[in-house]
CSV table of C-alpha atoms and ligand atoms in Angstrom, one decimal:
chain,number,residue,atom,x,y,z
N,794,MET,CA,0.0,0.0,0.0
N,795,LEU,CA,1.4,3.4,-1.0
N,796,LYS,CA,1.3,6.0,1.8
N,797,ILE,CA,0.9,9.6,0.8
N,798,ALA,CA,1.2,12.4,3.4
N,799,PHE,CA,-1.6,14.8,2.6
N,800,TYR,CA,-0.8,18.3,3.9
N,801,ASP,CA,-3.2,21.3,4.5
N,802,THR,CA,-6.2,19.0,4.5
N,803,LYS,CA,-9.6,20.7,4.5
N,804,PRO,CA,-12.9,18.7,4.9
N,805,TYR,CA,-13.8,19.2,1.2
N,806,ASP,CA,-10.4,17.8,0.1
N,807,ARG,CA,-10.8,14.7,2.2
N,808,GLU,CA,-14.4,14.2,1.0
N,809,TRP,CA,-13.5,14.3,-2.7
N,810,PHE,CA,-10.3,12.3,-2.4
N,811,GLU,CA,-12.1,9.6,-0.4
N,812,LYS,CA,-15.0,9.5,-2.9
N,813,LYS,CA,-12.5,8.6,-5.7
N,814,GLU,CA,-11.3,5.1,-6.4
N,815,HIS,CA,-7.8,5.0,-4.8
N,816,ASN,CA,-7.1,1.3,-4.3
N,817,GLY,CA,-3.5,0.8,-3.3
N,818,ILE,CA,-3.1,4.4,-1.9
N,819,GLU,CA,-3.5,5.4,1.7
N,820,PHE,CA,-3.8,9.1,2.3
N,821,ARG,CA,-2.5,10.3,5.6
N,822,TYR,CA,-4.4,13.5,6.2
N,823,TYR,CA,-2.8,16.3,8.1
N,824,GLU,CA,-4.3,19.7,8.7
N,825,HIS,CA,-0.9,21.3,9.0
N,826,ARG,CA,0.8,22.9,6.1
N,827,LEU,CA,3.9,21.5,4.7
N,828,ASP,CA,7.0,23.4,5.9
N,829,SER,CA,10.3,22.6,7.5
N,830,ASP,CA,8.6,21.9,10.9
N,831,THR,CA,6.1,19.4,9.4
N,832,ALA,CA,8.1,17.8,6.6
N,833,ASP,CA,8.9,14.9,9.0
N,834,PHE,CA,5.2,13.9,9.1
N,835,ALA,CA,6.0,12.3,5.8
N,836,ARG,CA,8.5,9.9,7.3
N,837,ASN,CA,7.6,6.3,6.3
N,838,CYS,CA,5.5,7.7,3.4
N,839,ASP,CA,6.1,7.2,-0.3
N,840,GLY,CA,5.1,10.6,-1.4
N,841,VAL,CA,3.5,13.9,-0.4
N,842,CYS,CA,0.4,15.7,-1.6
N,843,ALA,CA,0.6,19.5,-1.3
N,844,PHE,CA,-1.4,22.7,-2.1
N,845,VAL,CA,-0.8,26.3,-3.0
N,846,ASN,CA,0.3,27.7,0.3
N,847,ASP,CA,2.6,24.8,1.4
N,848,THR,CA,6.2,25.8,1.6
N,849,ILE,CA,8.3,23.7,-0.8
N,850,ASP,CA,11.6,25.5,-0.6
N,851,LYS,CA,15.1,24.0,-0.7
N,852,GLU,CA,15.1,23.2,3.1
N,853,VAL,CA,11.8,21.3,2.9
N,854,ILE,CA,12.8,19.5,-0.3
N,855,ASP,CA,16.1,18.4,1.2
N,856,ARG,CA,14.4,17.1,4.3
N,857,LEU,CA,11.8,15.2,2.3
N,858,TYR,CA,14.5,13.8,0.1
N,859,ASP,CA,16.5,12.7,3.2
N,860,ILE,CA,13.5,10.8,4.6
N,861,GLY,CA,13.0,9.0,1.2
N,862,ILE,CA,10.3,11.1,-0.5
N,863,ARG,CA,10.6,11.0,-4.3
N,864,LEU,CA,7.3,12.5,-5.3
N,865,ILE,CA,5.5,15.7,-4.6
N,866,ALA,CA,2.0,15.6,-6.0
N,867,LEU,CA,0.6,19.1,-6.2
N,868,ARG,CA,-3.2,19.2,-6.1
N,869,CYS,CA,-3.3,22.5,-7.9
N,870,ALA,CA,-2.3,24.1,-11.1
N,871,GLY,CA,0.0,26.9,-9.9
N,872,TYR,CA,3.5,25.9,-8.7
N,873,ASN,CA,5.2,29.2,-7.7
N,874,ASN,CA,5.7,27.8,-4.1
N,875,VAL,CA,8.1,25.1,-5.3
N,876,ASP,CA,11.9,25.5,-5.6
N,877,PHE,CA,12.3,23.5,-8.8
N,878,LYS,CA,16.1,24.0,-8.9
N,879,ALA,CA,16.3,22.3,-5.5
N,880,ALA,CA,14.0,19.5,-6.5
N,881,TYR,CA,15.6,18.7,-9.8
N,882,GLN,CA,16.9,15.2,-10.1
N,883,LYS,CA,15.9,14.5,-6.5
N,884,ILE,CA,12.1,14.7,-6.2
N,885,SER,CA,9.6,14.6,-9.1
N,886,VAL,CA,6.9,17.2,-9.0
N,887,VAL,CA,3.5,16.6,-10.7
N,888,ARG,CA,0.5,18.9,-10.7
N,889,VAL,CA,-3.1,19.2,-11.9
N,890,PRO,CA,-2.6,21.5,-14.9
N,891,GLY,CA,-6.3,22.1,-15.5
N,892,TYR,CA,-9.3,20.9,-13.4
N,893,SER,CA,-11.9,23.4,-14.3
N,894,PRO,CA,-11.0,26.6,-16.1
N,895,TYR,CA,-14.8,27.3,-15.9
N,896,ALA,CA,-14.7,27.4,-12.1
N,897,VAL,CA,-12.0,30.2,-12.0
N,898,ALA,CA,-13.2,32.2,-15.0
N,899,GLU,CA,-16.8,32.1,-13.7
N,900,HIS,CA,-15.7,33.3,-10.3
N,901,ALA,CA,-13.7,36.2,-12.0
N,902,MET,CA,-16.9,37.2,-13.8
N,903,GLY,CA,-18.8,36.8,-10.5
N,904,LEU,CA,-16.5,39.3,-8.8
N,905,LEU,CA,-16.8,41.7,-11.6
N,906,LEU,CA,-20.6,41.5,-11.7
N,907,CYS,CA,-20.9,41.8,-7.9
N,908,LEU,CA,-18.6,44.9,-7.7
N,909,ASN,CA,-20.2,46.6,-10.7
N,910,ARG,CA,-23.8,46.1,-9.6
N,911,LYS,CA,-23.0,46.5,-5.9
N,912,ILE,CA,-24.7,43.2,-5.1
N,913,HIS,CA,-22.5,42.8,-2.0
N,914,LYS,CA,-23.9,46.1,-0.7
N,915,ALA,CA,-27.5,45.3,-1.7
N,916,TYR,CA,-27.4,42.0,0.1
N,917,PHE,CA,-26.7,43.7,3.4
N,918,ARG,CA,-29.1,46.6,2.8
N,919,THR,CA,-32.2,44.5,2.0
N,920,ARG,CA,-31.5,42.2,5.0
N,921,ASP,CA,-31.9,45.4,7.0
N,922,PHE,CA,-35.1,46.3,5.2
N,923,ASN,CA,-33.2,49.2,3.6
N,924,PHE,CA,-34.6,49.2,0.1
N,925,SER,CA,-33.0,52.4,-1.1
N,926,LEU,CA,-31.0,52.3,-4.4
N,927,ASN,CA,-28.9,55.3,-3.7
N,928,GLY,CA,-25.2,54.6,-4.4
N,929,LEU,CA,-25.9,51.3,-6.2
N,930,THR,CA,-25.5,52.6,-9.8
N,931,GLY,CA,-23.4,50.3,-12.0
N,932,PHE,CA,-22.6,50.3,-15.7
N,933,ASP,CA,-23.5,48.1,-18.7
N,934,LEU,CA,-20.7,45.6,-19.4
N,935,HIS,CA,-22.0,45.5,-23.0
N,936,ASP,CA,-19.6,47.4,-25.3
N,937,LYS,CA,-17.0,47.9,-22.5
N,938,THR,CA,-13.4,46.7,-23.1
N,939,ALA,CA,-12.1,43.8,-21.1
N,940,GLY,CA,-8.3,43.4,-21.1
N,941,VAL,CA,-7.2,39.9,-20.4
N,942,ILE,CA,-3.6,39.2,-19.3
N,943,GLY,CA,-2.8,35.5,-20.0
N,944,THR,CA,-4.8,33.6,-22.5
N,945,GLY,CA,-4.3,30.0,-21.4
N,946,LYS,CA,-7.1,27.7,-20.3
N,947,ILE,CA,-8.8,30.1,-17.8
N,948,GLY,CA,-8.1,33.3,-19.7
N,949,GLN,CA,-9.8,31.8,-22.8
N,950,VAL,CA,-12.9,30.8,-20.9
N,951,PHE,CA,-13.0,34.2,-19.3
N,952,ILE,CA,-12.8,35.8,-22.8
N,953,SER,CA,-15.8,33.7,-24.1
N,954,ILE,CA,-17.8,34.7,-21.0
N,955,CYS,CA,-17.0,38.4,-21.8
N,956,ASN,CA,-17.9,37.8,-25.4
N,957,GLY,CA,-21.3,36.5,-24.2
N,958,PHE,CA,-21.8,39.8,-22.4
N,959,GLY,CA,-21.2,41.7,-25.6
N,960,MET,CA,-17.8,43.1,-24.4
N,961,ASN,CA,-14.9,44.0,-26.6
N,962,VAL,CA,-12.0,41.8,-25.6
N,963,ILE,CA,-8.3,42.6,-26.0
N,964,ALA,CA,-5.5,40.4,-24.6
N,965,TYR,CA,-1.8,40.3,-23.8
N,966,ASP,CA,0.2,37.1,-23.7
N,967,PRO,CA,3.8,36.6,-24.8
N,968,TYR,CA,2.8,33.2,-26.1
N,969,PRO,CA,-0.5,34.0,-28.1
N,970,ALA,CA,-3.0,31.2,-28.6
N,971,LYS,CA,-2.8,30.2,-32.2
N,972,ASN,CA,-5.9,30.4,-34.4
N,973,SER,CA,-8.0,31.6,-31.3
N,974,GLY,CA,-9.4,34.7,-33.0
N,975,ILE,CA,-8.2,36.7,-29.9
N,976,THR,CA,-7.2,40.3,-30.4
N,977,TYR,CA,-3.7,40.6,-29.0
N,978,VAL,CA,-2.2,44.0,-28.1
N,979,SER,CA,0.9,45.1,-26.2
N,980,LYS,CA,0.7,45.3,-22.5
N,981,ASP,CA,0.8,49.1,-22.5
N,982,GLU,CA,-2.1,49.2,-25.0
N,983,LEU,CA,-4.1,46.9,-22.9
N,984,PHE,CA,-3.5,49.0,-19.8
N,985,LYS,CA,-4.5,52.1,-21.8
N,986,ARG,CA,-7.6,50.8,-23.4
N,987,SER,CA,-9.3,48.5,-20.9
N,988,ASP,CA,-12.3,49.3,-18.7
N,989,ILE,CA,-11.8,46.0,-16.9
N,990,ILE,CA,-8.5,44.1,-16.5
N,991,SER,CA,-8.5,40.5,-15.5
N,992,LEU,CA,-5.3,38.6,-14.6
N,993,HIS,CA,-5.0,35.0,-15.8
N,994,CYS,CA,-1.2,34.5,-16.1
N,995,PRO,CA,1.0,32.5,-13.8
N,996,LEU,CA,3.2,34.2,-11.2
N,997,THR,CA,6.8,34.3,-12.6
N,998,ASP,CA,9.7,36.7,-12.2
N,999,GLU,CA,8.3,38.5,-15.2
N,1000,THR,CA,4.8,38.8,-14.0
N,1001,LYS,CA,5.5,39.6,-10.4
N,1002,HIS,CA,3.9,43.1,-9.7
N,1003,ILE,CA,2.7,43.4,-13.2
N,1004,ILE,CA,0.1,45.7,-11.6
N,1005,ASN,CA,2.1,48.4,-9.9
N,1006,LYS,CA,2.3,52.2,-9.6
N,1007,GLU,CA,3.7,52.5,-13.1
N,1008,SER,CA,1.2,50.3,-14.9
N,1009,LEU,CA,-1.7,51.7,-12.8
N,1010,ASN,CA,-0.7,55.2,-14.0
N,1011,LYS,CA,-1.2,54.0,-17.6
N,1012,MET,CA,-4.8,52.8,-17.0
N,1013,LYS,CA,-8.1,54.5,-17.6
N,1014,ASP,CA,-9.7,56.3,-14.7
N,1015,GLY,CA,-12.2,54.1,-13.0
N,1016,VAL,CA,-10.7,50.8,-14.3
N,1017,TYR,CA,-11.8,47.6,-12.6
N,1018,ILE,CA,-9.1,45.1,-11.7
N,1019,ILE,CA,-9.9,41.5,-11.2
N,1020,ASN,CA,-7.3,39.0,-9.9
N,1021,THR,CA,-8.0,35.3,-9.6
N,1022,SER,CA,-4.5,34.2,-10.4
N,1023,ARG,CA,-1.8,34.9,-7.8
N,1024,GLY,CA,-1.6,37.7,-5.2
N,1025,SER,CA,1.9,38.8,-6.1
N,1026,LEU,CA,0.8,39.8,-9.6
N,1027,ILE,CA,-0.3,43.0,-7.8
N,1028,GLU,CA,1.8,45.4,-5.7
N,1029,SER,CA,-0.9,45.7,-3.0
N,1030,GLU,CA,0.1,49.1,-1.6
N,1031,ASP,CA,0.2,50.6,-5.1
N,1032,LEU,CA,-3.2,49.3,-5.8
N,1033,TYR,CA,-4.5,50.6,-2.4
N,1034,GLU,CA,-3.2,54.1,-3.2
N,1035,ALA,CA,-4.8,54.0,-6.7
N,1036,ILE,CA,-8.1,53.0,-5.2
N,1037,LYS,CA,-7.9,55.6,-2.5
N,1038,SER,CA,-7.2,58.3,-5.1
N,1039,GLY,CA,-10.2,57.2,-7.0
N,1040,ARG,CA,-8.2,56.2,-10.1
N,1041,VAL,CA,-9.1,52.6,-9.8
N,1042,GLY,CA,-12.9,52.1,-9.8
N,1043,ALA,CA,-13.0,48.7,-8.0
N,1044,ALA,CA,-10.9,45.6,-7.3
N,1045,GLY,CA,-12.0,42.0,-7.1
N,1046,LEU,CA,-9.3,39.9,-5.4
N,1047,ASP,CA,-9.5,36.2,-5.0
N,1048,VAL,CA,-5.8,36.1,-4.2
N,1049,TYR,CA,-3.6,38.4,-2.1
N,1050,GLU,CA,0.1,38.9,-1.9
N,1051,GLU,CA,0.3,38.0,1.8
N,1052,GLU,CA,-2.4,35.4,1.8
N,1053,ALA,CA,-0.3,32.5,3.0
N,1054,ASP,CA,-1.0,32.8,6.7
N,1055,LEU,CA,-4.6,33.9,6.4
N,1056,PHE,CA,-6.5,32.4,3.5
N,1057,PHE,CA,-8.3,29.1,3.9
N,1058,GLU,CA,-8.5,29.6,7.7
N,1059,ASP,CA,-11.1,31.0,10.1
N,1060,MET,CA,-9.2,34.1,11.5
N,1061,SER,CA,-12.4,35.7,12.8
N,1062,ASN,CA,-11.1,35.6,16.4
N,1063,CYS,CA,-7.6,36.8,15.6
N,1064,ILE,CA,-6.1,40.3,15.4
N,1065,ILE,CA,-5.1,40.6,11.7
N,1066,LYS,CA,-1.7,42.2,11.6
N,1067,ASP,CA,-1.7,42.9,7.8
N,1068,ASP,CA,-2.7,46.6,7.6
N,1069,VAL,CA,-3.0,46.7,3.9
N,1070,LEU,CA,-5.5,43.8,3.9
N,1071,LYS,CA,-7.5,45.6,6.6
N,1072,LEU,CA,-7.5,48.8,4.5
N,1073,PHE,CA,-8.7,46.8,1.5
N,1074,LEU,CA,-11.5,45.2,3.5
N,1075,SER,CA,-12.6,48.6,4.7
N,1076,LEU,CA,-13.3,49.8,1.1
N,1077,PRO,CA,-16.7,49.5,-0.4
N,1078,ASN,CA,-15.3,48.9,-3.9
N,1079,VAL,CA,-13.0,46.1,-3.0
N,1080,LEU,CA,-14.2,42.6,-2.8
N,1081,ILE,CA,-12.0,39.9,-1.4
N,1082,THR,CA,-12.6,36.2,-1.5
N,1083,SER,CA,-10.1,33.8,0.0
N,1084,HIS,CA,-8.7,31.9,-2.9
N,1085,GLN,CA,-12.1,30.2,-3.6
N,1086,ALA,CA,-12.3,30.6,-7.4
N,1087,PHE,CA,-11.4,26.9,-7.9
N,1088,LEU,CA,-14.0,25.7,-5.4
N,1089,THR,CA,-16.7,23.9,-7.4
N,1090,ALA,CA,-17.8,20.2,-7.2
N,1091,GLU,CA,-16.5,19.6,-10.7
N,1092,ALA,CA,-13.1,21.1,-9.9
N,1093,LEU,CA,-12.7,19.2,-6.7
N,1094,SER,CA,-13.6,15.9,-8.4
N,1095,ASN,CA,-11.2,16.5,-11.2
N,1096,ILE,CA,-8.4,17.6,-8.8
N,1097,ALA,CA,-8.8,14.3,-6.8
N,1098,GLY,CA,-9.0,12.2,-9.9
N,1099,CYS,CA,-6.0,13.7,-11.6
N,1100,THR,CA,-3.8,13.7,-8.5
N,1101,ILE,CA,-4.6,10.0,-7.9
N,1102,ASP,CA,-3.8,9.2,-11.6
N,1103,ASN,CA,-0.5,11.2,-11.2
N,1104,ILE,CA,0.5,9.2,-8.1
N,1105,ASN,CA,-0.3,5.9,-9.7
N,1106,ALA,CA,1.5,6.8,-12.9
N,1107,TYR,CA,4.6,7.8,-10.9
N,1108,PHE,CA,4.8,4.6,-8.9
N,1109,SER,CA,4.0,2.3,-11.8
N,1110,GLY,CA,6.8,3.7,-13.8
N,1111,GLU,CA,4.7,5.3,-16.5
N,1112,ALA,CA,5.4,8.5,-18.4
N,1113,LEU,CA,4.4,11.5,-16.4
N,1114,GLU,CA,2.4,13.9,-18.5
N,1115,ASN,CA,1.8,16.3,-15.6
N,1116,GLU,CA,5.3,16.4,-14.4
N,1117,ILE,CA,7.1,19.8,-14.4
N,1118,CYS,CA,10.7,20.6,-13.6
N,1119,TYR,CA,13.4,23.2,-13.6
N,1120,ASN,CA,13.9,22.8,-17.3
N,1121,CYS,CA,10.2,22.9,-18.3
N,1122,LEU,CA,9.5,26.2,-16.8
N,1123,PRO,CA,9.7,29.6,-18.5
N,1124,GLY,CA,13.2,31.1,-18.1
N,1125,GLU,CA,16.7,30.6,-19.5
N,1126,ARG,CA,16.5,26.8,-19.3
N,1127,HIS,CA,13.0,26.6,-20.9
N,1128,GLY,CA,12.9,23.9,-23.6
N,1129,LYS,CA,15.9,21.9,-22.2
N,1130,CYS,CA,13.6,19.3,-20.6
N,1131,ARG,CA,13.9,15.8,-22.0
N,1132,LYS,CA,10.4,14.7,-21.0
N,1133,LYS,CA,9.3,14.4,-24.7
N,1134,GLU,CA,11.9,11.7,-25.3
N,1135,LYS,CA,11.9,10.0,-21.9
N,1136,GLY,CA,8.3,10.4,-20.7
N,1137,ARG,CA,9.7,11.9,-17.5
N,1138,CYS,CA,11.7,15.1,-16.7
N,1139,PHE,CA,14.6,13.2,-15.2
V,1565,NAI,P1,-2.4,28.3,-18.4
V,1565,NAI,O1,-1.0,27.7,-18.2
V,1565,NAI,O2,-3.3,27.5,-19.2
V,1565,NAI,O3,-2.3,29.8,-19.0
V,1565,NAI,C1,-1.4,30.8,-18.5
V,1565,NAI,C2,-1.2,31.7,-19.6
V,1565,NAI,O4,-0.4,32.8,-19.2
V,1565,NAI,C3,-0.5,31.1,-20.8
V,1565,NAI,O5,-1.2,31.4,-22.0
V,1565,NAI,C4,0.9,31.8,-20.8
V,1565,NAI,O6,1.4,32.0,-22.1
V,1565,NAI,C5,0.5,33.1,-20.2
V,1565,NAI,N1,1.6,33.9,-19.7
V,1565,NAI,C6,2.9,33.4,-19.3
V,1565,NAI,N2,3.7,34.4,-19.0
V,1565,NAI,C7,3.0,35.5,-19.2
V,1565,NAI,C8,3.3,36.9,-19.1
V,1565,NAI,N3,4.5,37.3,-18.7
V,1565,NAI,N4,2.3,37.8,-19.3
V,1565,NAI,C9,1.1,37.4,-19.7
V,1565,NAI,N5,0.7,36.1,-19.9
V,1565,NAI,C10,1.7,35.2,-19.6
V,1565,NAI,O7,-2.9,28.5,-16.9
V,1565,NAI,P2,-4.4,28.6,-16.4
V,1565,NAI,O8,-4.9,27.2,-16.1
V,1565,NAI,O9,-5.2,29.4,-17.3
V,1565,NAI,O10,-4.2,29.3,-15.0
V,1565,NAI,C11,-3.8,30.7,-14.9
V,1565,NAI,C12,-3.5,31.0,-13.5
V,1565,NAI,O11,-4.6,30.9,-12.7
V,1565,NAI,C13,-2.5,29.9,-12.8
V,1565,NAI,O12,-1.2,30.2,-13.1
V,1565,NAI,C14,-2.8,30.1,-11.4
V,1565,NAI,O13,-1.9,31.0,-10.8
V,1565,NAI,C15,-4.2,30.7,-11.4
V,1565,NAI,N6,-5.2,29.8,-10.7
V,1565,NAI,C16,-6.0,30.3,-9.7
V,1565,NAI,C17,-6.9,29.5,-9.1
V,1565,NAI,C18,-7.8,30.1,-8.0
V,1565,NAI,O14,-8.5,29.3,-7.3
V,1565,NAI,N7,-7.8,31.4,-7.7
V,1565,NAI,C19,-7.2,28.1,-9.5
V,1565,NAI,C20,-6.4,27.8,-10.7
V,1565,NAI,C21,-5.4,28.6,-11.2
């Protein structure tokens, strides 16, 4: 029986992993996140299963390697929390590249609709028998320009949703999707022309703080910014200043730069030390959800199914379609990976 240490377990993870056929795999569920203090929980296990806010840096990788771990199965698409250089040729890393682009794209549109039509405010008003409409005016999305940064799986679904609303869509992606019919423009043109900007690119050295003081200054007054990708795409203090000055009309954030110690947990009895987050939460035109864009039944089912398939493929010596490594990733070593010939990165 394979034993997999399953970190940062939430009830919905356990429910969906246990529902899936996983003969031959015993998941050892831990509520703790993976970090240097908890890496030892995986002793006597064959692999670990980790999520977005687990720490998978060199120290953790070396510890896991020392106790015999050779597989990290990420149950997510993003992998910016992994030190791939440290893992290379030691521990294989597999992920779930796409589990429901609809889940995330629909949530992004949900944030936009809610902010624009002030549904979050209306909900509280009517519960208090306050049926006034003052201050709830929105605008038609029809004919507005949506600027989409990153046109992979989620970005493309978001674009088709925007098209359904009769919006004009422009996009920026250094690797444009071929034959997609998407109108690509430069980053600067996107900043200049968009009424709404939605981020759907991964967090890399190149995209870190893609939304900052400089890019915000290039945008239209009143622009809406939606981020369902990764918090560090936005320089939070710069965004706060732009909202405070009225230049940014609203922000819908499913991810936040400093989310790691907060999101996914009930912190309602704690004193939150992050002043920028508190300021954001005090603003009527900022809507924060705690990294929940992926959270649909379909996505959870696909995550569990794909992770179990990845684990089985690794231990039965099969090719690893969903493996990623130091040489696969964007950057100077991009393209040097030998997975195409060998079926595995190393
Ligand atoms: P994908 O890999 O299909 O698409 C990413 C796109 O970004 C690609 O087209 C790529 O060319 C583009 N890109 C790369 N570098 C770029 C740059 N410098 N500027 C602009 N675009 C760039 O990924 P997918 O599945 O669409 O996911 C996008 C992101 O969504 C993930 O990286 C992840 O961070 C985030 N995500 C968030 C979730 C949530 O629950 N909030 C759940 C799943 C993913």
